[in-house]
Each structure stands twice: as C-alpha cells, then as structure tokens.
Coordinates of C-alpha atoms in Angstrom, one line a residue:
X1497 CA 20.7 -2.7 37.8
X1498 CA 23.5 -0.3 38.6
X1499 CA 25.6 -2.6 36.3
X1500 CA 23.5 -2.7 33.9
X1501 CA 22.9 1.1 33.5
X1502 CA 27.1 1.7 33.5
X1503 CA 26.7 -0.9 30.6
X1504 CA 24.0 1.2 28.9
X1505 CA 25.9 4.3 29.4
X1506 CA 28.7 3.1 28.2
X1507 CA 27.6 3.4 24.6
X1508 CA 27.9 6.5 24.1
X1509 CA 31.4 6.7 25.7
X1510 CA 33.0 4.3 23.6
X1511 CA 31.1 4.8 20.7
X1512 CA 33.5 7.3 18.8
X1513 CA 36.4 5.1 19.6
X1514 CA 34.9 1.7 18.0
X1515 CA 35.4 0.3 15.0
X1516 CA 32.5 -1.7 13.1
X1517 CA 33.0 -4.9 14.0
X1518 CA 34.2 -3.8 17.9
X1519 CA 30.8 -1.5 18.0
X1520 CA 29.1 -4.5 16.6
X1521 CA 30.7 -6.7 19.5
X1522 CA 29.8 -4.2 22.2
X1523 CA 26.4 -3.6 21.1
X1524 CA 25.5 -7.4 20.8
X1525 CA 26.7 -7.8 24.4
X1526 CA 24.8 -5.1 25.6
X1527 CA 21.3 -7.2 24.1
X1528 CA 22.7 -10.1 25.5
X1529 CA 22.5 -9.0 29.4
X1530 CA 19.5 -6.7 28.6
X1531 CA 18.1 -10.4 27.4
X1532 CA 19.0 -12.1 31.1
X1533 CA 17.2 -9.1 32.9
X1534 CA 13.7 -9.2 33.8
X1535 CA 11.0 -6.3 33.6
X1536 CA 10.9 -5.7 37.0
X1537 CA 14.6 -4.8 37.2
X1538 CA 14.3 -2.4 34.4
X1539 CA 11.9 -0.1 36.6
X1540 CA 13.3 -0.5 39.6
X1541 CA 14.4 3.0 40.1
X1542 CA 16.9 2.8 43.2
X1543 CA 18.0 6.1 44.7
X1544 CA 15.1 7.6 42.9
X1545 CA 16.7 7.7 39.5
X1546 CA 14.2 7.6 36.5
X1547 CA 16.8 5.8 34.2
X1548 CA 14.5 7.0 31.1
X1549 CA 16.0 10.1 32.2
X1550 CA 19.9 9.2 32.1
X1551 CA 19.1 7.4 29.1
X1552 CA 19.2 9.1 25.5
X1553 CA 16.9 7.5 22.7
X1554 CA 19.4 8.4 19.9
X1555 CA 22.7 7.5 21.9
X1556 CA 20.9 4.6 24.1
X1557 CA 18.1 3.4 22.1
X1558 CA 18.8 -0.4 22.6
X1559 CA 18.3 0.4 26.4
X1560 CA 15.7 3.2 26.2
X1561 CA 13.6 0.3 23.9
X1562 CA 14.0 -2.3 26.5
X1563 CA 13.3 0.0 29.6
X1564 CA 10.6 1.3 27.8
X1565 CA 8.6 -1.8 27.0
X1566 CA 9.6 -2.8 30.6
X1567 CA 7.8 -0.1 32.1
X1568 CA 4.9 -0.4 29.5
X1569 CA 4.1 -4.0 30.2
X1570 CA 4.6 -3.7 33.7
X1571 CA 2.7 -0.1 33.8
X1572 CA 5.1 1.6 36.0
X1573 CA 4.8 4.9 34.8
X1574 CA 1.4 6.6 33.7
X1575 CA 0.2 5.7 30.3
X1576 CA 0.2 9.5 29.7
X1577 CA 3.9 9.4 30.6
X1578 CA 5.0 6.7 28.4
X1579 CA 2.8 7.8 25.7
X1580 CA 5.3 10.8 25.3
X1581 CA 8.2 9.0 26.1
X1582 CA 7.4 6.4 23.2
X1583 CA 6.8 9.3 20.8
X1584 CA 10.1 11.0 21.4
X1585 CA 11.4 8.0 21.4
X1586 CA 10.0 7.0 18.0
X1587 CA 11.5 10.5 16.6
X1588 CA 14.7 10.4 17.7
X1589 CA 16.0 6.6 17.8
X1590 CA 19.2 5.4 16.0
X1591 CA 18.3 3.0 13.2
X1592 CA 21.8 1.5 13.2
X1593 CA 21.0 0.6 16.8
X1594 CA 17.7 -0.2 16.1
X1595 CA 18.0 -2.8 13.3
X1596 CA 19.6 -5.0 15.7
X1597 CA 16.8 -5.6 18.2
X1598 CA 13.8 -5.5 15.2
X1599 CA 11.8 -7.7 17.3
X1600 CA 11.5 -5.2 20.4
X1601 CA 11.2 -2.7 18.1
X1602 CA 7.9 -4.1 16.5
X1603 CA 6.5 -4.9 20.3
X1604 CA 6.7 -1.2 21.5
X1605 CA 4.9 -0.1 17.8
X1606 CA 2.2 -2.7 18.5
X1607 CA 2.1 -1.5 22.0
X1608 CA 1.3 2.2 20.6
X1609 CA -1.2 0.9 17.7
X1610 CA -3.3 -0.8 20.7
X1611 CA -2.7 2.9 22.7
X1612 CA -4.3 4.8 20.1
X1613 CA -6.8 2.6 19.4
X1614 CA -8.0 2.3 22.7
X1615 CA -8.1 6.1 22.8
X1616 CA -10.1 5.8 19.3
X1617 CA -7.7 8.5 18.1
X1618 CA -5.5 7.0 15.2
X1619 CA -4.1 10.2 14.1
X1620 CA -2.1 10.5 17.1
X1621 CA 0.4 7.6 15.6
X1622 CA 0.6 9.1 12.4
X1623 CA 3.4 11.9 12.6
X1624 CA 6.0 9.8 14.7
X1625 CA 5.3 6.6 12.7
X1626 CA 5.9 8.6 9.9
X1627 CA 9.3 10.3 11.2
X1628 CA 10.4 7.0 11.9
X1629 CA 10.2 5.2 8.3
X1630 CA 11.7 8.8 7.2
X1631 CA 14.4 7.9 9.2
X1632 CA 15.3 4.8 8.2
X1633 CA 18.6 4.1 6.3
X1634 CA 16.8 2.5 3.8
X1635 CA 13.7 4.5 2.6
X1636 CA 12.9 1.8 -0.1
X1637 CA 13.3 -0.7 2.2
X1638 CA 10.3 -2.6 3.2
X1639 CA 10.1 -2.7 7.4
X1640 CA 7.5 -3.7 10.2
X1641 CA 6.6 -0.1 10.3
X1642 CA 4.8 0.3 6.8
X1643 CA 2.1 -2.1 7.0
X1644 CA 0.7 -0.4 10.8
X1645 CA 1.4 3.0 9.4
X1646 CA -0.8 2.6 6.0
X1647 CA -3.7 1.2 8.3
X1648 CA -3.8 3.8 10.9
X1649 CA -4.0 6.6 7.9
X1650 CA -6.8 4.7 6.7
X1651 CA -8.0 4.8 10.3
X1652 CA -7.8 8.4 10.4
X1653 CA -8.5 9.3 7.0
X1654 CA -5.1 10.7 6.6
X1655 CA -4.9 9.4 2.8
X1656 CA -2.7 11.9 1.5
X1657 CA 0.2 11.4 4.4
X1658 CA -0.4 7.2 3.3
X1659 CA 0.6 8.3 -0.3
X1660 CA 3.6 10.2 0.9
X1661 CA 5.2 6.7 2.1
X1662 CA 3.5 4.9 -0.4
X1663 CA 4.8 6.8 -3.2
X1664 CA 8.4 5.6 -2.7
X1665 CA 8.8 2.2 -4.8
X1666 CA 10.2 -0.8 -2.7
X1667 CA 13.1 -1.9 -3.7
X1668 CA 14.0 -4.4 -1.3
X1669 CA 12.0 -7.5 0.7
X1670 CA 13.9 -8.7 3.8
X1671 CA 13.9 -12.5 4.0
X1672 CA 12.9 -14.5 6.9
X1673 CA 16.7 -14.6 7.9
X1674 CA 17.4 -11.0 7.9
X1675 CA 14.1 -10.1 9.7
X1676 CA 12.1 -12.6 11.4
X1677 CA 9.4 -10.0 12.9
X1678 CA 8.2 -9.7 8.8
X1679 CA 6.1 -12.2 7.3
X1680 CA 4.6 -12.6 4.0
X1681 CA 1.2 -11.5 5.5
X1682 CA 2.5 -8.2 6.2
X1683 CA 3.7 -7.4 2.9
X1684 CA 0.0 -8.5 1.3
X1685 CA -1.5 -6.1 3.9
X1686 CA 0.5 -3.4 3.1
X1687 CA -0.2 -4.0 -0.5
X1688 CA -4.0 -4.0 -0.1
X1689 CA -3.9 -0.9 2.2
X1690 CA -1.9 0.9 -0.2
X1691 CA -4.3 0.1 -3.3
X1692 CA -7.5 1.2 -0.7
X1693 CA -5.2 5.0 0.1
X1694 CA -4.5 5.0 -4.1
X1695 CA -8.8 4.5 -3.8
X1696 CA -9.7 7.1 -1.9
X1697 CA -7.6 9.6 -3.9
X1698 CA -8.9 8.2 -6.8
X1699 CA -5.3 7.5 -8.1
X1700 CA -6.6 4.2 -10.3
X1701 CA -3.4 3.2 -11.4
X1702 CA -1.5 3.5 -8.4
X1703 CA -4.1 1.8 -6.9
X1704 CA -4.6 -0.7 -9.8
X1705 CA -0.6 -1.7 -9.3
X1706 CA -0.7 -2.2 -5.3
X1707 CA -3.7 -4.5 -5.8
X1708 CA -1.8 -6.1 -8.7
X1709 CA 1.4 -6.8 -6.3
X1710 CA -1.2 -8.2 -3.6
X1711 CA -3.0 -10.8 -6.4
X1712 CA 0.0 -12.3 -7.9
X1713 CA 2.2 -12.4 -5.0
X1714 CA 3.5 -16.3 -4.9
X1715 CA 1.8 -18.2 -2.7
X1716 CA 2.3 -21.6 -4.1
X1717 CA -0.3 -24.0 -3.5
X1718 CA -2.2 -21.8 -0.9
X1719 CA -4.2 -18.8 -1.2
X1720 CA -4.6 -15.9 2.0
X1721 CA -7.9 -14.3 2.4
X1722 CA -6.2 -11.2 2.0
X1723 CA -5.4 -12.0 -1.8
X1724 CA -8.9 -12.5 -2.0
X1725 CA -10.2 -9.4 -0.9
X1726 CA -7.4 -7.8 -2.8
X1727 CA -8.6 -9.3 -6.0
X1728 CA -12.2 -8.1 -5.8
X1729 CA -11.2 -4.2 -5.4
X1730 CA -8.9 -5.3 -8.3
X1731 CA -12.0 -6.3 -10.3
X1732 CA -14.1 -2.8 -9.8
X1733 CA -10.8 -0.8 -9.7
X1734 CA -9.5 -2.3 -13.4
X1735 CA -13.1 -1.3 -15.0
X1736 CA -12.5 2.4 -13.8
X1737 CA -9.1 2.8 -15.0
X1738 CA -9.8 1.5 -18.5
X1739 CA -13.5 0.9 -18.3
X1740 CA -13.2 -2.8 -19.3
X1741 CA -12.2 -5.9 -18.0
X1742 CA -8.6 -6.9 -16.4
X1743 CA -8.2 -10.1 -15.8
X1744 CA -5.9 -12.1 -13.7
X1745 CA -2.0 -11.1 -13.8
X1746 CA -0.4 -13.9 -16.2
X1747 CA 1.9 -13.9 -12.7
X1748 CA -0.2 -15.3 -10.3
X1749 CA -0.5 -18.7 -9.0
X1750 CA -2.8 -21.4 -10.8
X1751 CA -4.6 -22.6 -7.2
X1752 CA -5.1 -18.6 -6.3
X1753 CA -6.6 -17.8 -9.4
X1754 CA -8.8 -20.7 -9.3
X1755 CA -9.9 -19.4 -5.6
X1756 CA -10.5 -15.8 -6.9
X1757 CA -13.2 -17.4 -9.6
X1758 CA -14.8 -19.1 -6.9
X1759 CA -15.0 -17.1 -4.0
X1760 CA -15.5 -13.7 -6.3
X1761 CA -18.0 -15.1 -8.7
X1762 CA -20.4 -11.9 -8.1
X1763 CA -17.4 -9.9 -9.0
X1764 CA -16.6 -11.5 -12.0
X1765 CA -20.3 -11.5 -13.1
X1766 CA -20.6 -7.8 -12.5
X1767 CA -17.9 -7.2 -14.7
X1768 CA -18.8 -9.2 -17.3
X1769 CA -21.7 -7.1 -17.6
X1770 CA -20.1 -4.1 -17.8
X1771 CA -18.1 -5.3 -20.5
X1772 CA -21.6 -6.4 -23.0
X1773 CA -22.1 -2.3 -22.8
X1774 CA -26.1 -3.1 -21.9
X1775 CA -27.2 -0.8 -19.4
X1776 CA -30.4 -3.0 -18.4
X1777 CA -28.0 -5.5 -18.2
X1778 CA -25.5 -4.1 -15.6
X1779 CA -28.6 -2.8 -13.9
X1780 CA -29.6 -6.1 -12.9
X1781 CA -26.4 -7.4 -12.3
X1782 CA -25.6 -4.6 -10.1
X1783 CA -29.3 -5.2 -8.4
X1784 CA -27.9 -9.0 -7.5
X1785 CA -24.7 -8.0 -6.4
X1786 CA -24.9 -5.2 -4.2
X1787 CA -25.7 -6.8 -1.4
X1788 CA -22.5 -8.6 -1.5
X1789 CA -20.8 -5.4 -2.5
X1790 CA -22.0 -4.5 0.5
X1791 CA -21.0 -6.6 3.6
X1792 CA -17.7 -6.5 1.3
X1793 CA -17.0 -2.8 2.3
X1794 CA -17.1 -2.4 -2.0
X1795 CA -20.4 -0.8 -2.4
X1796 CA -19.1 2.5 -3.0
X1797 CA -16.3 1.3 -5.4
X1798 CA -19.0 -0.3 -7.3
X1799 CA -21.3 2.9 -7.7
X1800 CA -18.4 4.7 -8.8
X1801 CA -17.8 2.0 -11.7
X1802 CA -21.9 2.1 -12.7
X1803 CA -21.5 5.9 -12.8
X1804 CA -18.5 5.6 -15.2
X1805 CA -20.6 3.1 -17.0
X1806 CA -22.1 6.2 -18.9
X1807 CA -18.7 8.4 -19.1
X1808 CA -17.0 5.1 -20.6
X1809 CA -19.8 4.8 -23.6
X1810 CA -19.8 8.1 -24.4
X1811 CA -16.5 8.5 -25.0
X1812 CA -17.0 5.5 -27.3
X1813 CA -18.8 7.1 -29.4
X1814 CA -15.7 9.7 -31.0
X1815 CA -15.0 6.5 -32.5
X1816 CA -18.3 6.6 -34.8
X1817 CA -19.7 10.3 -34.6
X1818 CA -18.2 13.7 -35.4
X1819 CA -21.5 15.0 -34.4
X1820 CA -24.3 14.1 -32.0
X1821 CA -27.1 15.5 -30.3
X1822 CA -27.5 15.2 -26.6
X1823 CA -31.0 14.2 -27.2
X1824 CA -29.9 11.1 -28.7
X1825 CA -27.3 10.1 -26.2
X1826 CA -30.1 10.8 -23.5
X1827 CA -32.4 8.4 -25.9
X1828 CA -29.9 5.5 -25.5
X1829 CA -30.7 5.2 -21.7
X1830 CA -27.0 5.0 -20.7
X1831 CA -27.5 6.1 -16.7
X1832 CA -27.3 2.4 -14.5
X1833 CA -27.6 4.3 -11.2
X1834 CA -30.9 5.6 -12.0
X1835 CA -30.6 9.1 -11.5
X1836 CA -32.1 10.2 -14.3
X1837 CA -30.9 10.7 -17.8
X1838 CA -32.8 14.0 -19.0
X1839 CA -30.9 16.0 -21.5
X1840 CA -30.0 18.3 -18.9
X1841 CA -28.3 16.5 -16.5
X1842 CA -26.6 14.2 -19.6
X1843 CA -25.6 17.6 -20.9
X1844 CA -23.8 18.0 -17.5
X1845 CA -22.1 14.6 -17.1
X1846 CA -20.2 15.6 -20.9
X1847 CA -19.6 19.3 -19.7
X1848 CA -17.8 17.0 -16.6
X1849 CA -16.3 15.1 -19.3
X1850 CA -14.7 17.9 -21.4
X1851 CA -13.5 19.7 -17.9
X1852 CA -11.7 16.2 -17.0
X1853 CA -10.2 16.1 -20.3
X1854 CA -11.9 12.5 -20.8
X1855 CA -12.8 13.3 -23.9
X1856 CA -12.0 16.4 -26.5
X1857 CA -15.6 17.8 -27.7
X1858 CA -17.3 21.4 -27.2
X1859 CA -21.2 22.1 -26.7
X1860 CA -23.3 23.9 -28.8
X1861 CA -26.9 25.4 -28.9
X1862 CA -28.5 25.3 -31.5
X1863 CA -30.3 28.2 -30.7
X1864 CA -29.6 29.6 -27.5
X1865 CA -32.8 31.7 -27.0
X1866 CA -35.2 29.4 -27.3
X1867 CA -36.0 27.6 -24.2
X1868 CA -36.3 24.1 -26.0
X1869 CA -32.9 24.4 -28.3
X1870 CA -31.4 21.2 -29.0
X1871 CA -27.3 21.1 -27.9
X1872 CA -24.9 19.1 -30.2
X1873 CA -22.0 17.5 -28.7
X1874 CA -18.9 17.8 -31.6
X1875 CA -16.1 15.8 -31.1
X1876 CA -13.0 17.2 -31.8
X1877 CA -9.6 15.2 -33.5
X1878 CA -7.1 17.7 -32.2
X1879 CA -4.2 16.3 -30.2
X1880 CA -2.8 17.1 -27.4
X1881 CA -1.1 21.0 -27.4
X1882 CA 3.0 20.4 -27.5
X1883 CA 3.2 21.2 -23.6
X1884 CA 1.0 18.7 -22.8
X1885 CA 3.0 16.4 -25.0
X1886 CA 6.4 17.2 -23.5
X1887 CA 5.2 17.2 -19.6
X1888 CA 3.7 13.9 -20.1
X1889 CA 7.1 13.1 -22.0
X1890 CA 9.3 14.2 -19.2
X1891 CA 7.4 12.7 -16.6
X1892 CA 8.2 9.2 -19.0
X1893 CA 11.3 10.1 -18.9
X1894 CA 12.2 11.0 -15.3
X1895 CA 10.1 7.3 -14.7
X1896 CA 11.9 5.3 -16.7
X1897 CA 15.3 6.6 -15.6
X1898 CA 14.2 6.0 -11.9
X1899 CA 13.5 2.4 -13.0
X1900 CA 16.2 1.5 -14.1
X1901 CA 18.7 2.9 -11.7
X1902 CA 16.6 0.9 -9.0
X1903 CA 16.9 -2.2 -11.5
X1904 CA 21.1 -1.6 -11.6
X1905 CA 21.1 -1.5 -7.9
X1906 CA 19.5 -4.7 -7.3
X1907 CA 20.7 -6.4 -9.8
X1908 CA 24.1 -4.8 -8.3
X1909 CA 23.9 -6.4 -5.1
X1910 CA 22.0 -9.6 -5.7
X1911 CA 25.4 -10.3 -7.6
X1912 CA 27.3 -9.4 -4.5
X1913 CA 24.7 -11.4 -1.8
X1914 CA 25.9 -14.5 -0.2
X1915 CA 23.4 -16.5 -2.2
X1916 CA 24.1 -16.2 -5.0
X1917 CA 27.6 -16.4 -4.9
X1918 CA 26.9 -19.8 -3.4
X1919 CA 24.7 -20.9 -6.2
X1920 CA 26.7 -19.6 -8.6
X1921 CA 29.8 -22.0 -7.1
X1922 CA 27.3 -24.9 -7.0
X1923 CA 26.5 -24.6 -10.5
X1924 CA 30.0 -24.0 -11.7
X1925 CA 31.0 -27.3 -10.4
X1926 CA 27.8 -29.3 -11.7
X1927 CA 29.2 -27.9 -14.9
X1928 CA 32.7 -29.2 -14.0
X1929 CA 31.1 -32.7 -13.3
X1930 CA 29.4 -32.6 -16.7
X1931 CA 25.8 -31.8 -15.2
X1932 CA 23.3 -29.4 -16.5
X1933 CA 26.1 -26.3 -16.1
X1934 CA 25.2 -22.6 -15.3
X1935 CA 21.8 -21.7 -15.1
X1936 CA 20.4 -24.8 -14.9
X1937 CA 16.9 -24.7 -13.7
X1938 CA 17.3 -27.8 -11.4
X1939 CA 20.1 -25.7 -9.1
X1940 CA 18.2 -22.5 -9.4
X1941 CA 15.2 -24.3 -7.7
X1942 CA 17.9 -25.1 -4.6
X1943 CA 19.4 -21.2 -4.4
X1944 CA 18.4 -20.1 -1.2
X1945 CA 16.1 -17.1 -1.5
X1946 CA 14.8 -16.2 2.0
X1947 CA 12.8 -19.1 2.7
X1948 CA 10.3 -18.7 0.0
X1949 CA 8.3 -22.0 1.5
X1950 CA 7.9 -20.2 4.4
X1951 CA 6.0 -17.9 2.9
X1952 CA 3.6 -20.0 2.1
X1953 CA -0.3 -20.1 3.6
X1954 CA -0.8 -22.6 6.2
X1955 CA -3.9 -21.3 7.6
X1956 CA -6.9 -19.3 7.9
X1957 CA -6.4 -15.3 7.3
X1958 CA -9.4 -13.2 8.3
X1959 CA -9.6 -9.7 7.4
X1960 CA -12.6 -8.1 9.2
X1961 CA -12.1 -4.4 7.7
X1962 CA -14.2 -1.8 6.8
X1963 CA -12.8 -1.2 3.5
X1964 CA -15.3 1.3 1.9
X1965 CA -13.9 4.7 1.5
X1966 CA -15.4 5.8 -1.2
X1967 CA -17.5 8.4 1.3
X1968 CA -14.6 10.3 1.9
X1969 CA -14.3 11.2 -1.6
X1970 CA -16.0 14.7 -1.6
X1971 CA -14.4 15.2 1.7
X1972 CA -11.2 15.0 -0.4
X1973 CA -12.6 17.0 -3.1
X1974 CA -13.1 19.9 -0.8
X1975 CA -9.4 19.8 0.0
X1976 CA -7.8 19.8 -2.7

C-alpha cells in the first residue's frame, strides 16, 4: 500500500512538469494499479496513517475517489465520517481527473443518494451535487450527475435550485463510447423530472418543452414507460399553456405514439373534452378520469387544467363582446370544479384575470351604492405599452442570439469529430466509384453516431413516483 500511496502522491509532484499526453500517461497508470488493488488494501491504515488525510481531493481525486468508495463499501470509517468526507470531496474534486474514472465517480454519487435517503433527508445532497455540475468543464454538458440531482430537488421540494441547473440548455449528449455509466434512460428521466420542477413553478412552457424532449426522443421500435408517463403530463400541461389540445410532436416515433394512444386513452379523452368547450361535458369526463388521474400522481395537474377551463373561455369571449355583464358569464355555467359560479366569486376569477394580464378588460358598477348593482366586464383593444413591447423584444433577441451561437458550436465541432470525418471519406469515395456521392442517405444510415441502437428499449421500465406536486404550489406562492 506504501507503493501505492508514493504513486498517488506523486500526482501532484509531477503534475506541473507534464505535458498532456505524459499527464494523460501517468494518470491512466495510476487507475490501472488502483484497478489491481482490492478494498481492503485501500483502508488498511499501517502506522496509523488515515491516507484520506495525506490525500487531497482536488490534487488526488483519482485516489481520494477510490479510497473513498473503499472505505464506504467496506464501512471502515463511520458513516458520519465519510458522509463529510464525500461532501468535501464532491466540492472540491478535479473534473479533468474526474472524467477519466466516470464510472467510480457515478458509484460514490449513488452511494450518497442511498445515504440521504436512508436518513429521509434529501436536501442534504442538494448543495454539493450542485457545486459539482457547477464545476464541471462543460456546464452544457449532459453528465451522470443531472438526472440524481433533479430528483432529489423534487425529493426535497427544492424546485427553484432544480431550475437553476435546468435552465442551462444542453448542448451536448455523450455517446455510449465516450461515457458508458450514461444511458438513454437517464437522459428520459432527466427530461421528465425537469418538466415536473418547470410544474411546480408553474413555468408551462419550460415544462411543456422538457416533456416534449422526453416524448419524441428516438426510441425506434420500442417505447420506455418513462415516455409514457411523460406524455400524459404532456397532455394536461399543453391544455394550460394554450388551453387547447397539443398533440403528438411530428418527431416522435410511429410505435411510441401508437403506445401513448393506447395506454393514455383517459388522457386523450379528457382533452378532447376540453377542447368541445362544454362544461357538463368535461365535468363528466373529469368525473371518469380522476381516478386514474389519480394513482397517476396527475390529479392536481388536472384540477389546475378544469380551473383554467373557465379562465380559457372567458378570455374567448374579447373575440365576440366589447361589453358583458358578469351576470351573464355567471349564466353560462362555465366553473367544472364545482365551486360555485355566483357573480361574486366569477367577478373574482376576471379581477384574477386582469391582475395576471390574461386578458386586457376593467370592471365596472353600474351603480356602486346599491347592494344589487350589476358589474360589466369591458374588454379593452389597447396593445401592449412600448416597454412591454421592447422587454419582450429584447428577451427575443438575447434568445435567439444564444441559439444560434450554441447551433455554430455544434455544428463547429461535429465537422471536426472523428465521425464524421470518417463518413464524409466514405462517401467521397462512393462518389469516386460512381455510387450515390455525398450525402447519400444509404451512408448516412452507416455514420457512427454513438450507438444509437443501443439506445433502444429492450425491456420493462417502471417508474413508481409520486409525481403530484401540484400541493406545493401555494407553498411556492408564499415564497415568492
């Protein structure tokens, strides 16, 4: 172990003096021999040396990972012990290091997910999960880290610290060669957990395009239950973001699709109810389904799409009135939930309205001291003031530039990847031979992408989740 440890230690003596390639060499031989040793010779501690102590997690953090899951597996050291160890460790390790040994890396995470859980204290995870996809070299890089760190949020209720990682676009999938610890089931996950954070912040189109990425991702000829559940948030979440119908992305895959019609049928039927505009109609739908909302952890996101049933045909109406009396809105029965629809609490939901700036309208009395005045509702064609116009054009703006600088940057090095270059020289020369030439769609079908085949579904998913967070909502609303 002695030899070992001078090898370790050695790192950080030669490190300054190494080129790339020669740190690269040294490094890779230093895995190698951690590789050949076993647990137990990791924390042996002869002379009484704690070699977590000699060790550094930023200078050594190939050997402070392994000697760290050593002890952990083994339970060497107090859990208490390496529960603080692991956190400094997840704070301060070197992701040059790092990327190297992915597949310890995502051990001593898992390791740290089953701590907390155990402990039933999710939050604890948060900060140095956190710090470490901070870290990483590549921010908009998708990693092993993401897809644990989104669901202990949720665990937690931490939604605003999700969105804080989940704001930052992903620009780049590893393939199965350059990380092996990732699979396709991860990315899905991280996709669905991000559309259920965008949920509970009531971000509907954030959460609309996460759920979107999830439905259409390529599957081929297979379909994950994780798509599935995906799709019928997808359903509820498209009726509150434009209060009708979206229907499957023109992207996704003809045998998922199929599955979504089959195994979401009460879905589908609830929103094709929503769409005739009949109250009594959704009523009943919603009276059928609800139960199946239900066990699906959707029965909140489903209220919330019944109580903008209402909001969603009034603001219809600007379309056909100028004027209209709250009397008659009340008249048309337009409350699914059943919570009543007096003219007071109508003339509430449309005060709610106006606030939210769903719709541009003022109140009136008719004759405010009478204790039975009528109140008109006048819709108003005024557009938006000028700053409202030029925030919502800068934010355009500052979007569409960030866009396409990420699209020049892949596009950028997908012309410089190995790949490519390799399918571009196989087409050349089927050109040469008289064949199809560049671009033809028979040699773009053999360019190696990262093993898209292995992507595909070969089995059972299960997601057993409790997915309904639309509780939290006032909880939110307070802190805000």
């Amino acid at each position: 172990m002695d030899k070992i440890l001078d090898l370790l230690l050695s790192l950080d003596t030669k490190a300054d003096s190494l080129s790339g390639d020669a740190y690269e060499r040294h490094l890779t031989s230093i895995i190698l021999a951690l590789n050949k040793t076993g647990a137990n010779q990791m924390v042996s501690v002869p002379g009484g040396v704690d070699y977590l102590d000699v060790l550094h997690p930023w200078t050594h953090s190939v050997g402070y990972l392994y000697v760290l899951l050593a002890n952990i597996r083994i339970k060497s050291i107090d859990t208490g012990v390496l529960w603080r160890r692991t956190v400094t460790f997840l704070e301060g390790y070197d992701p040059r290091q790092i990327s190297y040994v992915q597949d310890q890396f995502k051990a001593l995470v898992e390791e740290a997910g089953r701590y907390v859980s155990e402990l039933g204290k999710p939050i604890l995870l948060i900060w140095p999960l956190k710090q470490a996809i901070q870290r990483s070299t590549k921010p908009a890089t998708f990693t092993s880290l993401h897809t644990l760190y989104i669901l202990k949020c949720i665990e937690a209720k931490c939604y605003r610290d999700a969105a804080a990682i989940l704001d930052v676009d992903l620009t780049e999938i590893p393939s199965k060669k350059e990380s092996k610890e990732i699979c396709y089931q991860d990315l899905l996950e991280y996709f669905l957990y991000g559309g259920m954070v965008y949920i509970a912040l009531k971000n509907w189109r954030r959460a609309l395009d996460f759920l979107t990425y999830a439905v259409a991702y390529p599957t081929g000829a297979t379909c994950s239950a994780i798509q599935v559940e995906a799709y019928k948030k997808y359903s509820l979440v498209g009726l509150l973001l434009k209060g009708k119908p979206v229907y499957t992305p023109s992207g996704a895959s003809t045998v998922p699709s199929r599955t979504y019609r089959v195994l979401a049928k009460p879905y589908d039927s609830f929103v094709a109810a929503f769409k005739t505009g009949d109250p009594e109609a959704l009523r009943k739908q919603a009276a059928y389904s609800m139960p199946i909302f239900t066990e699906d952890g959707n029965a909140g996101l489903a209220t919330q799409c019944m109580d903008a049933f209402r909001r969603f045909k009034i603001a219809r109406l600007t379309h056909t009135y100028v004027t209209l009396s709250v009397q008659e809105i009340s008249r048309r029965n337009l409350e699914v939930i059943r919570r009543g629809s007096s003219q007071e609490e109508t003339e509430q939901c449309i005060l709610g309205m106006i606030e939210r700036d769903e719709i541009r309208a003022s109140l009136s009395h008719e004759s405010p001291s009478m204790p039975n005045a009528g109140c008109i509702l006048h819709f108003h064609n005024n557009p938006q003031s000028e700053k409202q116009n030029l925030k919502a054009l800068e934010e355009q703006i500052a979007r569409t530039v960030s866009i396409t600088k990420q699209a020049q940057a892949m596009g950028a090095n997908l012309g410089l990847s190995k790949e490519f270059l390799q399918h571009l020289n196989r087409t050349t020369k089927s050109g040469d031979r008289g064949g199809h030439g560049v671009g033809s769609m028979n040699d773009l079908d053999s360019m190696d992408t990262g093993d898209a085949a292995d992507h595909m579904y070969q089995g059972n998913t299960s997601f057993a989740f409790d997915e309904d967070l639309m509780h939290d909502h006032d909880s939110l609303d307070e802190d805000s």
